[in-house]
Amino acid sequence: MTIPLGGLRAIASGPFALPDACTIQRYTETVTGDGTSQAWSNLATGVACRVSPLASGASEALGADTSLRAVAQWTIWLPYGQDVTVRDRVIYGLRTFEVARVGDRSYEVARELICREVV
């Protein structure tokens, strides 16, 4: 017996697979006569998610706003088809994650993000 893709997506989007909620923020730059202003705005709130450590330890890297930050890598799972790019960040409780890679597949049952936790 095979389960169609829709059935797998329903299971992967359920409360047991994605038990938490997060906010996705999008980075924007606005050029004005006074210079460039940078801001984060909420793209989606209350998005079902699961946050899992990818590896232990931390390193330094440039953030989306080009500042040097200490980071640790994490995998965040979202519902399939969720709008998210590598210029976004995920707010989970009091923690902030910058998206480094989006696993976008035509057959996905959940959206996989590789993120860096900003410490």
Coordinates of N, CA and C in Angstrom, one line a residue:
M1 N 0.8 -1.2 0.0 CA 0.0 0.0 0.0 C 0.9 1.2 0.0
T2 N 0.6 2.2 -0.8 CA 1.3 3.4 -0.9 C 0.5 4.6 -0.4
I3 N 1.1 5.5 0.3 CA 0.4 6.7 0.8 C 0.8 7.8 -0.2
P4 N -0.2 8.5 -0.7 CA 0.0 9.6 -1.6 C 0.7 10.8 -0.9
L5 N 1.3 11.6 -1.7 CA 2.1 12.7 -1.2 C 1.2 13.6 -0.3
G6 N 0.0 13.8 -0.6 CA -0.9 14.6 0.3 C -1.0 14.0 1.7
G7 N -1.1 12.6 1.7 CA -1.2 12.0 3.0 C 0.1 12.1 3.9
L8 N 1.2 12.0 3.2 CA 2.5 12.3 3.9 C 2.6 13.7 4.4
R9 N 2.2 14.6 3.6 CA 2.2 16.0 4.0 C 1.3 16.3 5.2
A10 N 0.2 15.6 5.2 CA -0.8 15.8 6.4 C -0.1 15.3 7.6
I11 N 0.6 14.1 7.6 CA 1.2 13.6 8.7 C 2.4 14.5 9.2
A12 N 3.2 15.0 8.2 CA 4.4 15.8 8.5 C 4.0 17.2 9.0
S13 N 2.8 17.6 8.8 CA 2.3 18.9 9.2 C 1.5 18.9 10.5
G14 N 1.4 17.7 11.0 CA 0.6 17.5 12.2 C 1.3 17.9 13.5
P15 N 0.5 18.0 14.6 CA 1.1 18.5 15.9 C 2.2 17.6 16.5
F16 N 2.3 16.4 16.1 CA 3.3 15.5 16.6 C 4.6 15.7 15.9
A17 N 4.5 16.1 14.6 CA 5.7 16.3 13.8 C 6.2 17.7 13.9
L18 N 5.3 18.7 14.0 CA 5.7 20.1 14.1 C 5.0 20.7 15.4
P19 N 5.6 20.4 16.6 CA 4.8 20.7 17.8 C 5.0 22.2 18.3
D20 N 5.8 22.9 17.7 CA 6.1 24.3 18.2 C 5.6 25.3 17.2
A21 N 5.8 26.6 17.5 CA 5.4 27.7 16.6 C 6.6 28.7 16.6
C22 N 6.7 29.4 15.4 CA 7.8 30.4 15.3 C 7.3 31.5 14.4
T23 N 8.1 32.6 14.3 CA 7.8 33.7 13.5 C 8.9 33.8 12.4
I24 N 8.6 34.0 11.2 CA 9.5 34.2 10.1 C 9.6 35.7 9.8
Q25 N 10.8 36.2 9.8 CA 11.0 37.6 9.5 C 11.8 37.8 8.2
R26 N 11.5 38.8 7.4 CA 12.2 39.1 6.2 C 13.0 40.3 6.3
Y27 N 14.3 40.3 5.8 CA 15.2 41.4 5.8 C 14.9 42.3 4.7
T28 N 14.9 43.6 4.9 CA 14.7 44.6 3.8 C 15.6 45.7 4.0
E29 N 16.0 46.3 2.9 CA 16.8 47.5 2.9 C 16.0 48.6 2.1
T30 N 16.0 49.8 2.6 CA 15.4 50.9 1.9 C 16.4 52.0 1.8
V31 N 16.6 52.4 0.5 CA 17.5 53.5 0.2 C 16.7 54.8 0.2
T32 N 17.2 55.8 1.0 CA 16.6 57.1 1.1 C 17.7 58.2 0.9
G33 N 17.3 59.4 0.9 CA 18.3 60.5 0.8 C 19.3 60.5 1.9
D34 N 18.9 60.0 3.1 CA 19.8 59.9 4.2 C 20.6 58.7 4.3
G35 N 20.5 57.8 3.3 CA 21.3 56.6 3.3 C 20.4 55.3 3.3
T36 N 21.0 54.2 3.7 CA 20.2 53.0 3.6 C 19.8 52.6 5.0
S37 N 18.5 52.3 5.1 CA 18.0 51.8 6.4 C 17.7 50.3 6.3
Q38 N 18.0 49.5 7.3 CA 17.8 48.1 7.3 C 16.8 47.7 8.4
A39 N 15.9 46.8 8.1 CA 14.9 46.4 9.0 C 14.5 44.9 8.8
W40 N 13.9 44.4 9.8 CA 13.3 43.0 9.8 C 11.8 43.2 10.0
S41 N 11.0 42.6 9.2 CA 9.5 42.7 9.4 C 9.0 41.3 9.4
N42 N 7.9 41.1 10.1 CA 7.3 39.8 10.2 C 6.6 39.4 8.9
L43 N 7.0 38.3 8.4 CA 6.5 37.7 7.1 C 5.3 36.8 7.5
A44 N 5.5 35.9 8.5 CA 4.5 35.0 9.0 C 4.7 34.8 10.5
T45 N 3.6 34.7 11.2 CA 3.6 34.4 12.7 C 2.9 33.1 13.0
G46 N 3.2 32.5 14.1 CA 2.5 31.3 14.5 C 2.7 30.1 13.5
V47 N 3.8 30.1 12.8 CA 4.1 29.0 11.9 C 4.5 27.8 12.6
A48 N 3.9 26.6 12.3 CA 4.2 25.4 13.0 C 5.7 25.0 12.6
C49 N 6.4 24.5 13.6 CA 7.8 24.2 13.4 C 8.4 23.1 14.3
R50 N 9.5 22.6 14.0 CA 10.3 21.7 14.9 C 11.8 22.2 14.8
V51 N 12.4 22.4 15.9 CA 13.8 22.9 15.9 C 14.7 21.8 16.4
S52 N 15.7 21.4 15.7 CA 16.7 20.3 16.1 C 18.1 20.8 15.9
P53 N 19.0 20.4 16.8 CA 20.4 20.8 16.6 C 21.0 20.0 15.5
L54 N 21.8 20.6 14.6 CA 22.5 20.0 13.5 C 23.8 19.5 14.0
A55 N 24.5 20.2 14.8 CA 25.8 19.8 15.3 C 26.1 20.6 16.6
S56 N 27.1 20.1 17.4 CA 27.4 20.8 18.6 C 28.5 21.8 18.3
G57 N 28.6 22.8 19.2 CA 29.7 23.8 19.0 C 29.2 25.0 18.3
A58 N 30.0 26.0 18.2 CA 29.7 27.3 17.5 C 30.9 27.8 16.8
S59 N 30.6 28.7 15.9 CA 31.7 29.4 15.1 C 31.3 30.8 14.9
E60 N 32.1 31.5 14.1 CA 31.8 32.9 13.8 C 31.5 33.0 12.3
A61 N 30.5 33.9 12.0 CA 30.1 34.1 10.6 C 29.5 35.5 10.4
L62 N 29.4 35.9 9.2 CA 28.7 37.2 8.9 C 27.2 36.9 9.0
G63 N 26.5 37.8 9.6 CA 25.0 37.7 9.7 C 24.4 38.4 8.4
A64 N 23.1 38.4 8.3 CA 22.4 39.0 7.2 C 22.7 40.5 7.0
D65 N 22.9 41.1 8.2 CA 23.2 42.5 8.2 C 24.7 42.8 8.1
T66 N 25.5 41.8 7.7 CA 27.0 41.8 7.5 C 27.8 42.1 8.8
S67 N 27.2 41.9 10.0 CA 28.0 42.0 11.2 C 28.5 40.6 11.6
L68 N 29.6 40.6 12.3 CA 30.2 39.3 12.7 C 29.5 38.8 14.0
R69 N 29.1 37.5 13.9 CA 28.3 37.0 15.1 C 28.8 35.5 15.3
A70 N 28.6 35.1 16.6 CA 28.9 33.8 17.0 C 27.6 33.0 16.6
V71 N 27.8 31.8 16.0 CA 26.6 31.1 15.5 C 26.8 29.6 15.8
A72 N 25.6 28.9 15.9 CA 25.6 27.4 16.0 C 24.6 27.0 14.9
Q73 N 24.8 25.8 14.3 CA 23.9 25.4 13.3 C 22.7 24.5 13.8
W74 N 21.5 24.7 13.2 CA 20.3 24.0 13.6 C 19.5 23.7 12.3
T75 N 18.7 22.6 12.5 CA 17.7 22.3 11.4 C 16.3 22.7 11.9
I76 N 15.6 23.5 11.1 CA 14.3 23.9 11.5 C 13.3 23.3 10.4
W77 N 12.3 22.6 10.8 CA 11.3 22.0 9.9 C 10.1 22.9 9.9
L78 N 9.5 23.2 8.8 CA 8.3 24.0 8.6 C 7.3 23.2 7.7
P79 N 6.1 23.6 7.7 CA 5.1 23.0 6.7 C 5.6 23.1 5.3
Y80 N 5.3 22.1 4.5 CA 5.8 22.2 3.1 C 5.3 23.4 2.4
G81 N 6.0 24.0 1.5 CA 5.6 25.2 0.7 C 5.7 26.5 1.5
Q82 N 6.1 26.5 2.7 CA 6.2 27.8 3.5 C 7.2 28.7 2.8
D83 N 6.7 30.0 2.6 CA 7.6 31.0 2.0 C 8.7 31.4 2.9
V84 N 9.9 31.1 2.6 CA 11.1 31.4 3.4 C 12.3 31.4 2.4
T85 N 13.2 32.3 2.6 CA 14.4 32.4 1.8 C 15.7 32.5 2.7
V86 N 16.8 32.5 2.0 CA 18.1 32.7 2.8 C 18.3 34.1 3.3
R87 N 17.4 35.0 3.0 CA 17.5 36.4 3.5 C 16.5 36.6 4.7
D88 N 16.0 35.5 5.2 CA 15.0 35.5 6.3 C 15.7 35.1 7.6
R89 N 15.0 35.3 8.7 CA 15.4 34.7 9.9 C 14.1 34.1 10.6
V90 N 14.4 33.2 11.5 CA 13.3 32.6 12.3 C 13.4 32.9 13.8
I91 N 12.3 33.4 14.4 CA 12.3 33.7 15.8 C 11.6 32.5 16.5
Y92 N 12.2 31.9 17.4 CA 11.7 30.7 18.1 C 11.8 31.0 19.6
G93 N 10.7 31.4 20.2 CA 10.8 31.9 21.6 C 11.7 33.1 21.7
L94 N 12.8 33.0 22.5 CA 13.7 34.1 22.6 C 14.9 33.9 21.8
R95 N 14.9 32.9 20.9 CA 16.1 32.6 20.1 C 15.9 33.1 18.7
T96 N 17.0 33.5 18.1 CA 17.0 34.0 16.7 C 17.9 33.1 15.8
F97 N 17.3 32.6 14.7 CA 18.1 31.8 13.7 C 18.1 32.5 12.4
E98 N 19.2 32.6 11.7 CA 19.3 33.1 10.4 C 19.4 31.9 9.4
V99 N 18.6 32.0 8.4 CA 18.4 30.9 7.4 C 19.7 30.9 6.5
A100 N 20.4 29.7 6.5 CA 21.5 29.6 5.6 C 21.2 28.8 4.3
R101 N 20.2 27.9 4.4 CA 19.9 27.0 3.3 C 18.4 26.6 3.4
V102 N 17.7 26.6 2.3 CA 16.3 26.2 2.2 C 16.3 25.0 1.4
G103 N 15.8 23.8 1.9 CA 15.6 22.6 1.2 C 14.3 22.7 0.4
D104 N 14.3 23.1 -0.8 CA 13.1 23.3 -1.6 C 13.0 22.2 -2.6
R105 N 12.1 21.3 -2.5 CA 12.0 20.1 -3.4 C 10.5 20.0 -3.8
S106 N 10.3 19.6 -5.0 CA 9.0 19.4 -5.6 C 8.2 18.3 -4.8
Y107 N 8.9 17.4 -4.3 CA 8.2 16.3 -3.6 C 8.3 16.4 -2.0
E108 N 8.6 17.6 -1.5 CA 8.8 17.7 -0.1 C 7.5 17.5 0.7
V109 N 7.7 16.9 1.9 CA 6.6 16.7 2.8 C 6.7 17.7 3.9
A110 N 7.8 18.3 4.1 CA 8.1 19.4 5.1 C 9.2 20.2 4.5
R111 N 9.2 21.5 4.8 CA 10.3 22.4 4.4 C 11.5 22.3 5.4
E112 N 12.6 22.0 4.9 CA 13.8 21.8 5.8 C 14.7 23.1 5.6
L113 N 15.0 23.7 6.8 CA 15.9 24.8 6.8 C 17.2 24.5 7.6
I114 N 18.3 24.9 7.0 CA 19.6 24.8 7.8 C 19.8 26.3 8.2
C115 N 19.9 26.4 9.6 CA 20.0 27.8 10.1 C 21.2 27.9 11.0
R116 N 21.5 29.2 11.3 CA 22.6 29.5 12.3 C 21.9 30.2 13.4
E117 N 22.1 29.8 14.6 CA 21.6 30.5 15.8 C 22.5 31.6 16.1
V118 N 21.9 32.8 16.2 CA 22.7 34.0 16.6 C 22.8 34.0 18.1
V119 N 24.0 34.0 18.6 CA 24.2 33.9 20.0 C 24.6 35.3 20.6

